[in-house]
Tab-separated table of C-alpha atoms in Angstrom:
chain	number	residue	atom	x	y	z
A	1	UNK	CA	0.000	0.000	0.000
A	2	UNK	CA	1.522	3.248	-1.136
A	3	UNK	CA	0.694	5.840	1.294
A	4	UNK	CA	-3.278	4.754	2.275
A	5	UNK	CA	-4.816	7.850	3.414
A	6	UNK	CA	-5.774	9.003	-0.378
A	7	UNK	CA	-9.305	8.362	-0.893
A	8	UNK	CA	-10.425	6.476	-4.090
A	9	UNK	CA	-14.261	5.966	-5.272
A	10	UNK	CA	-15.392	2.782	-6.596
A	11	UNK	CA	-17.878	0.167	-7.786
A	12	UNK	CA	-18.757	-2.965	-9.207
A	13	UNK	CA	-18.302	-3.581	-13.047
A	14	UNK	CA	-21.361	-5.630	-12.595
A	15	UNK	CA	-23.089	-2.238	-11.358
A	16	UNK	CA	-21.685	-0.225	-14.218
A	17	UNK	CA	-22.954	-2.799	-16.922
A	18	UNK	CA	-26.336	-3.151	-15.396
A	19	UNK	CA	-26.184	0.728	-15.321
A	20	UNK	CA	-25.758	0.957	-19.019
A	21	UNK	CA	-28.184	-1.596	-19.620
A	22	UNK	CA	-30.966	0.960	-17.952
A	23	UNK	CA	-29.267	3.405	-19.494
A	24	UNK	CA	-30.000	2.702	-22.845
A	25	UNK	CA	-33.533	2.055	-22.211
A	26	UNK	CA	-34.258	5.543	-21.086
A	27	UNK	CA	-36.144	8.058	-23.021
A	28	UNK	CA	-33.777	10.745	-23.995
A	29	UNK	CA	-34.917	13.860	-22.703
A	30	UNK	CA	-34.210	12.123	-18.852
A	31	UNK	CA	-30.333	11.663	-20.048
A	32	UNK	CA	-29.142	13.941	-22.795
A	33	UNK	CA	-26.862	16.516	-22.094
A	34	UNK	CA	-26.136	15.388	-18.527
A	35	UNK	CA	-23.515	14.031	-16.959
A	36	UNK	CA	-23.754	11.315	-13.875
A	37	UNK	CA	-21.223	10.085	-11.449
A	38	UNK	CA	-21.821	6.688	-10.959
A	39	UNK	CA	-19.836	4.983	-7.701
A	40	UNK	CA	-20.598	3.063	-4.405
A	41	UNK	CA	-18.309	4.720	-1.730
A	42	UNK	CA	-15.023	6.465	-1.712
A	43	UNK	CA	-12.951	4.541	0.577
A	44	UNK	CA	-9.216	5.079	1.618
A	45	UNK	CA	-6.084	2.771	0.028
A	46	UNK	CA	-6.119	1.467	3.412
A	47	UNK	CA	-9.728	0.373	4.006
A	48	UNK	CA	-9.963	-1.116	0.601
A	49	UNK	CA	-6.426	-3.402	1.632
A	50	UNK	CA	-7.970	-4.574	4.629
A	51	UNK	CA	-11.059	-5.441	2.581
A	52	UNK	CA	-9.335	-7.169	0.648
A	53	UNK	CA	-7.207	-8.797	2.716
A	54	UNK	CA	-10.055	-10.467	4.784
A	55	UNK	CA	-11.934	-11.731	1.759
A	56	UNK	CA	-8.795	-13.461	0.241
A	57	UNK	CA	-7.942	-15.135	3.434
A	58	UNK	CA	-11.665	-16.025	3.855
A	59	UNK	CA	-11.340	-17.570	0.482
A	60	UNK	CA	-7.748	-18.951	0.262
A	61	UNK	CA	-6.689	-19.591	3.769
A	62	UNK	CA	-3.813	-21.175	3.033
A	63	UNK	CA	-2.767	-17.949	1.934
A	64	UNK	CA	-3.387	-16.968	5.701
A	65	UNK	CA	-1.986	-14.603	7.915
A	66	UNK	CA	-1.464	-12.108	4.611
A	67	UNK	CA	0.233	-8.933	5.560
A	68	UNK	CA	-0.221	-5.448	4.499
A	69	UNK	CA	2.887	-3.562	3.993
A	70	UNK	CA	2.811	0.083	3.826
A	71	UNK	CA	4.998	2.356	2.346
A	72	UNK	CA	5.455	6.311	2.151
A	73	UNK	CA	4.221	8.008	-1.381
A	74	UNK	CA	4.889	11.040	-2.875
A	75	UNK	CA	1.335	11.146	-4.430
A	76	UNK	CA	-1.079	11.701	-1.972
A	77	UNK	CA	-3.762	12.786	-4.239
A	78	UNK	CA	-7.118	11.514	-3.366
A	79	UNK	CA	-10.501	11.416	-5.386
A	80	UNK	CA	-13.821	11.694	-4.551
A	81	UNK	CA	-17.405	11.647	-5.806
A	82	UNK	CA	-20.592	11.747	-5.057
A	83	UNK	CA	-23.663	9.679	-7.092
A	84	UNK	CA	-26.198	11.595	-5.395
A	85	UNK	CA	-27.357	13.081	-8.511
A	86	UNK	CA	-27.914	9.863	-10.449
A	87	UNK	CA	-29.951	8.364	-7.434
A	88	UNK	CA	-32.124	11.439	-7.214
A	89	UNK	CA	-32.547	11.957	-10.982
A	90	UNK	CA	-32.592	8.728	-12.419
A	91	UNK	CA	-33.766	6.066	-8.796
A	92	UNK	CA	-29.884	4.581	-9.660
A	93	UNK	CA	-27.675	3.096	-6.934
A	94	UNK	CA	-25.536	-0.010	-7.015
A	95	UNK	CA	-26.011	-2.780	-5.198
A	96	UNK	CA	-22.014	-4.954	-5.054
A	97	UNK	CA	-19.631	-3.431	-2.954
A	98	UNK	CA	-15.932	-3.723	-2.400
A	99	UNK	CA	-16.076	-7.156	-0.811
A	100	UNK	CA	-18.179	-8.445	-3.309
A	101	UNK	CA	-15.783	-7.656	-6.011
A	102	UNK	CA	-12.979	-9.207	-4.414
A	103	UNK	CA	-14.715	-11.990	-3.886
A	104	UNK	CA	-15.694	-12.359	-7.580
A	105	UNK	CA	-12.128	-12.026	-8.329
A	106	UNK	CA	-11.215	-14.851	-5.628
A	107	UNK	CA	-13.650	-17.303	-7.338
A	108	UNK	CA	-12.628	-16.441	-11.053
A	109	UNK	CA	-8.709	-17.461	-9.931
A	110	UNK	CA	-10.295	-20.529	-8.571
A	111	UNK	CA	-12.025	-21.432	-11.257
A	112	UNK	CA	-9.222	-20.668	-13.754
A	113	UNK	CA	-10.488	-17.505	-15.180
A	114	UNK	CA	-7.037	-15.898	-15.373
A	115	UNK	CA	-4.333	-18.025	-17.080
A	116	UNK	CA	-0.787	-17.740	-16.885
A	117	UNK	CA	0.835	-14.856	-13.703
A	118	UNK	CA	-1.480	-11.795	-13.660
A	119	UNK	CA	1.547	-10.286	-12.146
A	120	UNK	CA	4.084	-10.187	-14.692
A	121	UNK	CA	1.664	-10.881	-18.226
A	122	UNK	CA	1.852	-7.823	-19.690
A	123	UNK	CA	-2.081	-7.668	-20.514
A	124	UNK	CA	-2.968	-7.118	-17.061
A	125	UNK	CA	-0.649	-4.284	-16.787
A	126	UNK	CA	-2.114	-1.087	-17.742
A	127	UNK	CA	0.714	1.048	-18.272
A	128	UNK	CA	2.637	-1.658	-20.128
A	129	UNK	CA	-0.707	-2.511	-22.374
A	130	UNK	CA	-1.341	1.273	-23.131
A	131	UNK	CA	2.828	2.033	-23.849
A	132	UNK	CA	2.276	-1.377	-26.165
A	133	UNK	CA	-0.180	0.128	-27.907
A	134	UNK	CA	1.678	3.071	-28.769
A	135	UNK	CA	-1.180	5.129	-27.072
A	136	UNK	CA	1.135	7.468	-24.241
């Protein structure tokens, strides 16, 4: 964990598809020209460790005690938003938090969802994908 205090919004990429499922089946006039924030909470680097932390051991506890190591950052930018307009405007809010994302991710490595070391493979690396790509 780099630094920990910086705050970082999220949600579930099961959320944001079902979002632009209803999306698309709006009439026009409720969405055009607007723009939404769409997110479940903003939680720090920290919280969202321990979160995951728990739910891995929970799900591989052989991989039990894991340990958190922090370290110092020179970025300590933090972002925020709020979805309070899309709830109000549109009845929108999702429903998968953090732990239920790690824990999606927990059963896809199970099941075999992500072959060869998601460490070091290149396509799970987003700087190394995008500098692939040639886009900078």
């Amino acid at each position: 964990v780099f630094g920990g205090d910086q705050q970082r919004p999220n949600i579930h990429i099961d959320d944001v598809c079902e979002l632009y499922v209803q999306l698309l089946s709006m009439p026009v006039e409720k969405i055009a020209g607007q723009t939404f924030n769409a997110g479940f909470e903003n939680q720090t680097v920290n919280e969202l460790a321990t979160i995951a932390k728990k739910v891995v051991e929970e799900e591989f506890p052989e991989k039990a005690p894991i340990k958190i190591e922090k370290t110092t950052t020179n970025d300590p930018r933090s972002y925020r938003i709020t979805s309070r307009k899309i709830t109000e405007k549109l009845g929108w809010s999702p429903k998968r938090n953090i732990e239920d994302a790690v824990r999606d991710l927990c059963r896809a490595f199970k099941a075999g969802k992500f072959p060869g070391d998601t460490l070091k493979d290149e396509s799970f690396i987003n700087v190394k994908s995008v500098k692939k790509m040639g886009l900078k």
